[in-house]
mmCIF file of C-alpha atoms in Angstrom:
data_model
loop_
_atom_site.group_PDB
_atom_site.id
_atom_site.type_symbol
_atom_site.label_atom_id
_atom_site.label_comp_id
_atom_site.label_asym_id
_atom_site.label_seq_id
_atom_site.Cartn_x
_atom_site.Cartn_y
_atom_site.Cartn_z
ATOM 1 C CA UNK V 1 139.633 -4.861 -16.012
ATOM 2 C CA UNK V 2 139.450 -4.666 -19.995
ATOM 3 C CA UNK V 3 137.535 -1.767 -21.108
ATOM 4 C CA UNK V 4 136.141 -1.645 -25.062
ATOM 5 C CA UNK V 5 134.999 1.755 -26.694
ATOM 6 C CA UNK V 6 132.376 1.340 -29.840
ATOM 7 C CA UNK V 7 132.049 4.785 -30.858
ATOM 8 C CA UNK V 8 129.921 4.034 -33.659
ATOM 9 C CA UNK V 9 127.668 0.581 -32.866
ATOM 10 C CA UNK V 10 124.799 -0.938 -34.940
ATOM 11 C CA UNK V 11 122.335 -3.434 -35.238
ATOM 12 C CA UNK V 12 123.864 -6.001 -37.720
ATOM 13 C CA UNK V 13 121.039 -7.960 -40.089
ATOM 14 C CA UNK V 14 122.767 -10.942 -41.536
ATOM 15 C CA UNK V 15 120.554 -12.408 -44.215
ATOM 16 C CA UNK V 16 121.297 -16.044 -45.969
ATOM 17 C CA UNK V 17 119.635 -15.491 -49.424
ATOM 18 C CA UNK V 18 119.658 -16.722 -53.095
ATOM 19 C CA UNK V 19 121.987 -15.094 -55.441
ATOM 20 C CA UNK V 20 120.977 -11.313 -55.658
ATOM 21 C CA UNK V 21 119.451 -10.294 -59.280
ATOM 22 C CA UNK V 22 119.174 -6.167 -60.355
ATOM 23 C CA UNK V 23 115.428 -4.710 -59.777
ATOM 24 C CA UNK V 24 113.965 -8.292 -58.485
ATOM 25 C CA UNK V 25 112.697 -8.543 -54.942
ATOM 26 C CA UNK V 26 114.646 -11.592 -53.672
ATOM 27 C CA UNK V 27 113.253 -13.812 -50.636
ATOM 28 C CA UNK V 28 115.607 -14.425 -47.902
ATOM 29 C CA UNK V 29 116.324 -18.157 -46.206
ATOM 30 C CA UNK V 30 116.846 -16.573 -43.135
ATOM 31 C CA UNK V 31 117.497 -12.854 -41.218
ATOM 32 C CA UNK V 32 119.758 -12.724 -37.918
ATOM 33 C CA UNK V 33 119.719 -9.731 -35.823
ATOM 34 C CA UNK V 34 122.273 -9.216 -33.542
ATOM 35 C CA UNK V 35 123.740 -6.115 -31.342
ATOM 36 C CA UNK V 36 127.105 -4.998 -33.122
ATOM 37 C CA UNK V 37 129.979 -3.004 -32.874
ATOM 38 C CA UNK V 38 133.826 -3.757 -32.951
ATOM 39 C CA UNK V 39 134.467 -3.111 -29.514
ATOM 40 C CA UNK V 40 131.275 -4.562 -28.329
ATOM 41 C CA UNK V 41 132.443 -7.817 -30.199
ATOM 42 C CA UNK V 42 135.241 -7.923 -28.190
ATOM 43 C CA UNK V 43 133.581 -7.728 -24.912
ATOM 44 C CA UNK V 44 131.051 -10.319 -26.146
ATOM 45 C CA UNK V 45 133.833 -12.542 -27.002
ATOM 46 C CA UNK V 46 135.781 -11.946 -23.723
ATOM 47 C CA UNK V 47 132.353 -12.959 -21.893
ATOM 48 C CA UNK V 48 132.038 -16.182 -23.889
ATOM 49 C CA UNK V 49 135.603 -17.030 -22.264
ATOM 50 C CA UNK V 50 134.671 -16.087 -18.710
ATOM 51 C CA UNK V 51 136.299 -12.812 -18.656
ATOM 52 C CA UNK V 52 134.245 -9.398 -17.836
ATOM 53 C CA UNK V 53 134.818 -6.385 -19.500
ATOM 54 C CA UNK V 54 132.974 -2.890 -19.651
ATOM 55 C CA UNK V 55 132.027 -1.618 -22.873
ATOM 56 C CA UNK V 56 131.669 1.956 -23.611
ATOM 57 C CA UNK V 57 130.032 3.761 -26.426
ATOM 58 C CA UNK V 58 127.601 6.395 -27.758
ATOM 59 C CA UNK V 59 123.805 4.809 -28.277
ATOM 60 C CA UNK V 60 120.708 6.240 -29.777
ATOM 61 C CA UNK V 61 116.935 5.876 -30.173
ATOM 62 C CA UNK V 62 115.409 2.375 -30.210
ATOM 63 C CA UNK V 63 118.049 0.415 -32.080
ATOM 64 C CA UNK V 64 120.751 2.136 -29.463
ATOM 65 C CA UNK V 65 118.282 0.740 -26.800
ATOM 66 C CA UNK V 66 118.249 -2.499 -28.293
ATOM 67 C CA UNK V 67 121.931 -2.990 -28.257
ATOM 68 C CA UNK V 68 122.306 -1.828 -24.685
ATOM 69 C CA UNK V 69 119.953 -4.056 -23.661
ATOM 70 C CA UNK V 70 121.168 -7.105 -25.709
ATOM 71 C CA UNK V 71 124.636 -6.438 -24.062
ATOM 72 C CA UNK V 72 123.727 -6.561 -20.736
ATOM 73 C CA UNK V 73 121.767 -9.588 -21.147
ATOM 74 C CA UNK V 74 124.958 -11.180 -22.282
ATOM 75 C CA UNK V 75 126.028 -10.237 -18.992
ATOM 76 C CA UNK V 76 128.640 -7.640 -20.012
ATOM 77 C CA UNK V 77 128.682 -4.522 -18.264
ATOM 78 C CA UNK V 78 127.734 -1.659 -20.377
ATOM 79 C CA UNK V 79 128.323 2.219 -19.844
ATOM 80 C CA UNK V 80 126.469 4.044 -22.313
ATOM 81 C CA UNK V 81 126.453 8.207 -23.461
ATOM 82 C CA UNK V 82 122.979 8.203 -24.601
ATOM 83 C CA UNK V 83 123.011 10.852 -27.797
ATOM 84 C CA UNK V 84 120.457 12.049 -30.318
ATOM 85 C CA UNK V 85 118.846 10.230 -33.156
ATOM 86 C CA UNK V 86 119.067 6.178 -34.111
ATOM 87 C CA UNK V 87 121.866 3.747 -33.804
ATOM 88 C CA UNK V 88 122.883 2.587 -37.237
ATOM 89 C CA UNK V 89 121.663 -0.685 -38.934
ATOM 90 C CA UNK V 90 123.974 -2.402 -40.999
ATOM 91 C CA UNK V 91 123.269 -5.151 -43.454
ATOM 92 C CA UNK V 92 124.803 -8.110 -44.760
ATOM 93 C CA UNK V 93 124.008 -10.867 -47.708
ATOM 94 C CA UNK V 94 125.505 -14.055 -48.250
ATOM 95 C CA UNK V 95 124.090 -16.031 -51.205
ATOM 96 C CA UNK V 96 125.919 -19.084 -50.758
ATOM 97 C CA UNK V 97 129.224 -17.858 -52.698
ATOM 98 C CA UNK V 98 129.494 -14.283 -51.876
ATOM 99 C CA UNK V 99 129.136 -11.883 -49.413
ATOM 100 C CA UNK V 100 127.869 -8.286 -49.516
ATOM 101 C CA UNK V 101 128.096 -5.625 -46.549
ATOM 102 C CA UNK V 102 126.014 -2.426 -46.821
ATOM 103 C CA UNK V 103 127.308 0.087 -43.773
ATOM 104 C CA UNK V 104 125.374 3.023 -42.765
ATOM 105 C CA UNK V 105 127.107 6.018 -41.323
ATOM 106 C CA UNK V 106 125.707 6.585 -37.689
ATOM 107 C CA UNK V 107 124.320 9.370 -35.962
ATOM 108 C CA UNK V 108 126.395 12.417 -35.132
ATOM 109 C CA UNK V 109 127.768 12.762 -31.898
ATOM 110 C CA UNK V 110 128.596 16.368 -30.238
ATOM 111 C CA UNK V 111 131.784 17.655 -28.299
ATOM 112 C CA UNK V 112 128.944 17.470 -25.214
ATOM 113 C CA UNK V 113 128.799 13.734 -25.834
ATOM 114 C CA UNK V 114 132.465 13.494 -26.137
ATOM 115 C CA UNK V 115 132.885 15.337 -22.671
ATOM 116 C CA UNK V 116 130.444 12.755 -21.358
ATOM 117 C CA UNK V 117 132.637 9.854 -22.607
ATOM 118 C CA UNK V 118 136.183 11.232 -21.328
ATOM 119 C CA UNK V 119 133.928 11.833 -17.936
ATOM 120 C CA UNK V 120 133.761 8.173 -17.721
ATOM 121 C CA UNK V 121 137.519 7.586 -18.564
ATOM 122 C CA UNK V 122 138.692 9.562 -16.009
ATOM 123 C CA UNK V 123 136.136 8.439 -13.103
ATOM 124 C CA UNK V 124 136.557 4.688 -13.407
ATOM 125 C CA UNK V 125 138.628 3.267 -10.881
ATOM 126 C CA UNK V 126 139.394 -0.167 -12.891
ATOM 127 C CA UNK V 127 140.986 0.821 -16.075
ATOM 128 C CA UNK V 128 143.812 -1.437 -16.944
ATOM 129 C CA UNK V 129 143.381 -1.815 -20.589
ATOM 130 C CA UNK V 130 141.241 0.149 -23.143
ATOM 131 C CA UNK V 131 140.525 -1.776 -26.719
ATOM 132 C CA UNK V 132 139.311 1.262 -28.949
ATOM 133 C CA UNK V 133 137.719 -0.386 -32.097
ATOM 134 C CA UNK V 134 135.815 0.607 -35.113
ATOM 135 C CA UNK V 135 134.815 3.541 -36.808
ATOM 136 C CA UNK V 136 134.415 7.076 -35.421
ATOM 137 C CA UNK V 137 130.604 8.912 -35.930
ATOM 138 C CA UNK V 138 130.089 11.480 -38.224
ATOM 139 C CA UNK V 139 131.045 14.955 -36.944
ATOM 140 C CA UNK V 140 133.241 13.842 -34.336
ATOM 141 C CA UNK V 141 135.945 16.140 -33.395
ATOM 142 C CA UNK V 142 138.988 15.870 -35.441
ATOM 143 C CA UNK V 143 140.973 14.821 -32.104
ATOM 144 C CA UNK V 144 138.410 12.762 -30.447
ATOM 145 C CA UNK V 145 140.351 9.607 -30.791
ATOM 146 C CA UNK V 146 143.773 11.637 -29.563
ATOM 147 C CA UNK V 147 141.382 12.563 -26.706
ATOM 148 C CA UNK V 148 140.365 9.255 -25.933
ATOM 149 C CA UNK V 149 143.993 7.937 -25.833
ATOM 150 C CA UNK V 150 145.180 10.386 -23.601
ATOM 151 C CA UNK V 151 142.497 10.062 -21.169
ATOM 152 C CA UNK V 152 143.299 6.379 -20.773
ATOM 153 C CA UNK V 153 146.952 7.140 -20.696
ATOM 154 C CA UNK V 154 146.429 9.709 -18.178
ATOM 155 C CA UNK V 155 144.999 6.584 -16.136
ATOM 156 C CA UNK V 156 147.975 4.799 -16.651
ATOM 157 C CA UNK V 157 145.893 2.233 -18.974
ATOM 158 C CA UNK V 158 147.385 0.373 -21.892
ATOM 159 C CA UNK V 159 145.803 0.992 -25.276
ATOM 160 C CA UNK V 160 144.733 -1.359 -28.165
ATOM 161 C CA UNK V 161 143.672 -0.089 -31.295
ATOM 162 C CA UNK V 162 141.739 -1.702 -34.016
ATOM 163 C CA UNK V 163 140.920 1.061 -36.480
ATOM 164 C CA UNK V 164 140.768 1.036 -40.486
ATOM 165 C CA UNK V 165 141.585 4.595 -40.766
ATOM 166 C CA UNK V 166 144.589 6.585 -41.674
ATOM 167 C CA UNK V 167 144.128 7.977 -37.996
ATOM 168 C CA UNK V 168 145.635 4.716 -36.911
ATOM 169 C CA UNK V 169 149.276 5.742 -38.389
ATOM 170 C CA UNK V 170 148.775 9.154 -36.171
ATOM 171 C CA UNK V 171 147.750 7.171 -33.084
ATOM 172 C CA UNK V 172 150.987 5.021 -33.572
ATOM 173 C CA UNK V 173 153.081 8.058 -32.128
ATOM 174 C CA UNK V 174 151.348 7.488 -28.796
ATOM 175 C CA UNK V 175 152.801 4.196 -28.253
ATOM 176 C CA UNK V 176 149.946 1.794 -27.928
ATOM 177 C CA UNK V 177 150.314 -1.476 -26.582
ATOM 178 C CA UNK V 178 148.917 -3.369 -29.582
ATOM 179 C CA UNK V 179 147.455 -3.069 -32.905
ATOM 180 C CA UNK V 180 145.321 -5.340 -35.038
ATOM 181 C CA UNK V 181 145.202 -4.032 -38.769
ATOM 182 C CA UNK V 182 144.310 -6.893 -41.296
ATOM 183 C CA UNK V 183 146.589 -6.733 -44.492
ATOM 184 C CA UNK V 184 144.422 -4.405 -46.461
ATOM 185 C CA UNK V 185 144.355 -1.926 -43.840
ATOM 186 C CA UNK V 186 148.265 -2.470 -43.626
ATOM 187 C CA UNK V 187 148.404 -1.828 -47.145
ATOM 188 C CA UNK V 188 146.540 1.351 -46.829
ATOM 189 C CA UNK V 189 147.940 2.732 -44.013
ATOM 190 C CA UNK V 190 151.714 1.849 -44.450
ATOM 191 C CA UNK V 191 151.736 1.263 -48.352
ATOM 192 C CA UNK V 192 152.853 -2.606 -48.352
ATOM 193 C CA UNK V 193 150.931 -5.109 -49.944
ATOM 194 C CA UNK V 194 151.530 -8.465 -47.942
ATOM 195 C CA UNK V 195 152.101 -11.481 -49.999
ATOM 196 C CA UNK V 196 155.216 -12.853 -48.349
ATOM 197 C CA UNK V 197 157.209 -13.669 -44.800
ATOM 198 C CA UNK V 198 159.290 -10.330 -46.160
ATOM 199 C CA UNK V 199 156.603 -8.140 -47.051
ATOM 200 C CA UNK V 200 155.101 -8.765 -43.915
ATOM 201 C CA UNK V 201 158.690 -8.061 -42.248
ATOM 202 C CA UNK V 202 158.526 -4.489 -43.994
ATOM 203 C CA UNK V 203 155.093 -3.678 -42.689
ATOM 204 C CA UNK V 204 155.581 -4.602 -38.961
ATOM 205 C CA UNK V 205 158.612 -2.898 -39.067
ATOM 206 C CA UNK V 206 156.918 0.255 -40.585
ATOM 207 C CA UNK V 207 154.665 -0.031 -37.568
ATOM 208 C CA UNK V 208 157.292 -0.180 -35.082
ATOM 209 C CA UNK V 209 159.193 2.759 -36.204
ATOM 210 C CA UNK V 210 155.908 4.827 -36.145
ATOM 211 C CA UNK V 211 155.930 3.750 -32.623
ATOM 212 C CA UNK V 212 153.445 0.881 -32.121
ATOM 213 C CA UNK V 213 155.099 -1.765 -29.333
ATOM 214 C CA UNK V 214 153.326 -4.800 -31.005
ATOM 215 C CA UNK V 215 151.236 -5.913 -34.128
ATOM 216 C CA UNK V 216 148.840 -8.618 -34.420
ATOM 217 C CA UNK V 217 148.411 -8.693 -38.593
ATOM 218 C CA UNK V 218 145.423 -10.864 -39.645
ATOM 219 C CA UNK V 219 145.202 -11.946 -43.062
ATOM 220 C CA UNK V 220 141.599 -12.328 -43.553
ATOM 221 C CA UNK V 221 140.369 -15.348 -45.548
ATOM 222 C CA UNK V 222 144.153 -16.621 -46.096
ATOM 223 C CA UNK V 223 143.374 -17.978 -42.217
ATOM 224 C CA UNK V 224 146.852 -16.738 -40.937
ATOM 225 C CA UNK V 225 148.060 -14.069 -38.781
ATOM 226 C CA UNK V 226 151.464 -12.426 -37.823
ATOM 227 C CA UNK V 227 152.568 -11.117 -34.559
ATOM 228 C CA UNK V 228 155.677 -9.017 -33.754
ATOM 229 C CA UNK V 229 156.760 -7.360 -30.379
ATOM 230 C CA UNK V 230 159.509 -5.595 -32.102
ATOM 231 C CA UNK V 231 162.148 -8.381 -31.730
ATOM 232 C CA UNK V 232 160.903 -11.303 -32.780
ATOM 233 C CA UNK V 233 157.850 -12.533 -35.424
ATOM 234 C CA UNK V 234 155.558 -15.361 -35.398
ATOM 235 C CA UNK V 235 153.323 -17.045 -37.923
ATOM 236 C CA UNK V 236 150.176 -18.950 -37.464
ATOM 237 C CA UNK V 237 148.001 -20.419 -39.715
ATOM 238 C CA UNK V 238 144.914 -22.763 -39.683
ATOM 239 C CA UNK V 239 145.586 -26.182 -41.253
ATOM 240 C CA UNK V 240 141.765 -26.722 -42.389
ATOM 241 C CA UNK V 241 138.910 -25.149 -44.228
ATOM 242 C CA UNK V 242 135.679 -23.785 -42.963
ATOM 243 C CA UNK V 243 132.579 -22.746 -44.538
ATOM 244 C CA UNK V 244 131.769 -19.202 -44.381
ATOM 245 C CA UNK V 245 128.635 -18.281 -43.593
ATOM 246 C CA UNK V 246 129.962 -14.612 -42.153
ATOM 247 C CA UNK V 247 133.221 -12.877 -41.424
ATOM 248 C CA UNK V 248 131.089 -10.272 -39.455
ATOM 249 C CA UNK V 249 132.825 -10.055 -35.838
ATOM 250 C CA UNK V 250 135.496 -12.726 -36.555
ATOM 251 C CA UNK V 251 138.372 -10.168 -36.895
ATOM 252 C CA UNK V 252 136.808 -8.750 -33.357
ATOM 253 C CA UNK V 253 136.695 -12.196 -31.485
ATOM 254 C CA UNK V 254 139.971 -13.045 -32.979
ATOM 255 C CA UNK V 255 141.397 -9.555 -31.136
ATOM 256 C CA UNK V 256 139.705 -10.849 -27.502
ATOM 257 C CA UNK V 257 140.908 -14.129 -27.746
ATOM 258 C CA UNK V 258 144.737 -13.273 -28.368
ATOM 259 C CA UNK V 259 144.172 -10.524 -25.582
ATOM 260 C CA UNK V 260 142.845 -13.811 -23.264
ATOM 261 C CA UNK V 261 146.148 -15.328 -23.836
ATOM 262 C CA UNK V 262 148.689 -12.709 -24.482
ATOM 263 C CA UNK V 263 147.758 -9.893 -22.210
ATOM 264 C CA UNK V 264 148.855 -11.459 -18.537
ATOM 265 C CA UNK V 265 151.519 -13.581 -19.845
ATOM 266 C CA UNK V 266 153.690 -11.762 -22.731
ATOM 267 C CA UNK V 267 155.750 -15.032 -23.395
ATOM 268 C CA UNK V 268 152.355 -16.812 -24.467
ATOM 269 C CA UNK V 269 152.237 -16.038 -27.820
ATOM 270 C CA UNK V 270 152.028 -19.293 -29.698
ATOM 271 C CA UNK V 271 149.190 -20.403 -27.334
ATOM 272 C CA UNK V 272 147.328 -17.063 -27.726
ATOM 273 C CA UNK V 273 147.776 -17.015 -31.676
ATOM 274 C CA UNK V 274 146.430 -20.490 -31.938
ATOM 275 C CA UNK V 275 143.384 -19.595 -29.559
ATOM 276 C CA UNK V 276 142.944 -16.416 -31.795
ATOM 277 C CA UNK V 277 142.740 -18.169 -35.267
ATOM 278 C CA UNK V 278 140.317 -20.710 -33.800
ATOM 279 C CA UNK V 279 137.953 -18.293 -32.512
ATOM 280 C CA UNK V 280 138.152 -16.243 -35.658
ATOM 281 C CA UNK V 281 137.513 -19.488 -37.728
ATOM 282 C CA UNK V 282 135.017 -20.821 -35.558
ATOM 283 C CA UNK V 283 132.912 -17.229 -35.438
ATOM 284 C CA UNK V 284 133.237 -17.440 -39.420
ATOM 285 C CA UNK V 285 130.960 -20.569 -39.533
ATOM 286 C CA UNK V 286 128.051 -18.900 -38.055
ATOM 287 C CA UNK V 287 126.018 -15.394 -38.158
ATOM 288 C CA UNK V 288 127.048 -13.646 -35.275
ATOM 289 C CA UNK V 289 129.566 -14.744 -32.667
ATOM 290 C CA UNK V 290 128.306 -18.479 -32.636
ATOM 291 C CA UNK V 291 128.924 -20.751 -29.748
ATOM 292 C CA UNK V 292 132.591 -21.141 -29.828
ATOM 293 C CA UNK V 293 131.860 -24.736 -29.967
ATOM 294 C CA UNK V 294 134.798 -25.855 -31.920
ATOM 295 C CA UNK V 295 137.440 -23.256 -30.639
ATOM 296 C CA UNK V 296 139.395 -26.622 -28.429
ATOM 297 C CA UNK V 297 139.341 -28.086 -31.403
ATOM 298 C CA UNK V 298 140.590 -25.837 -33.811
ATOM 299 C CA UNK V 299 143.456 -24.560 -31.592
ATOM 300 C CA UNK V 300 144.737 -27.839 -32.075
ATOM 301 C CA UNK V 301 144.857 -27.669 -35.553
ATOM 302 C CA UNK V 302 146.927 -24.360 -35.693
ATOM 303 C CA UNK V 303 150.537 -24.239 -37.220
ATOM 304 C CA UNK V 304 152.438 -21.703 -35.527
ATOM 305 C CA UNK V 305 156.101 -20.813 -36.425
ATOM 306 C CA UNK V 306 158.687 -18.404 -35.250
ATOM 307 C CA UNK V 307 160.337 -16.504 -38.418
ATOM 308 C CA UNK V 308 164.014 -16.246 -38.913
ATOM 309 C CA UNK V 309 165.817 -12.993 -37.904
ATOM 310 C CA UNK V 310 166.967 -11.113 -40.984
#
């Protein structure tokens, strides 16, 4: 069973509006509220593909209850750790040309809250793969993520990391099964700006040397991605344009789709990449996850090639 951990979940408010003007009130065209958080998005996407998972996380107040209720309403299993405070609300504004995001820090967690999460990881009987995604709440212990990975690995579980902090480089030494940085995060963590295939080779090599087994490197609005297993590198790119409504959730759904196609069949890289990029593109065309209605069609318009060895 896949488990996902969203340590700092949110209610996302996605607003379609005219151009923003300083010091003026702007009337929006529409606003959509969704339960969100990177690990939760992975669970939601897996469920849309018919695959169950268990969503873990810290939840607080009326917004935390909303997120848990929505998670359960979507048919996802959830084992919440309830904490004090209020689960954060993040705001995204799209004026038709630009997208703006305002992300709040979220409620603090205590060592007692962390211990409650560790107990869940230690006691659950079906933990095959733990997907750890997103930011860490304020006042989390410095070794919180180290402990999460250690507890999962002590159960023999695979660990997948989708983190934007420097902690990803430290956790690489624990030999996670897979990491999913985007090109911005790869530059920040490993110091390589990725503009060419050779740049990607260098960055991916650094990740493997740090300890990572496999890397799914997404290139954001470029509509492409690299995957490396330490021996071979594949490059995938969509051959069509999309109309961006919101990029929120897209990377998380890309990861979910890739795992769906690859986790149980490690030779199925090309089809997994096609499904991943098609899913990410489809999500970008909606506020929230959307209905995945074009994934099958889009998968046929993703080109994948294996890069020549150096």
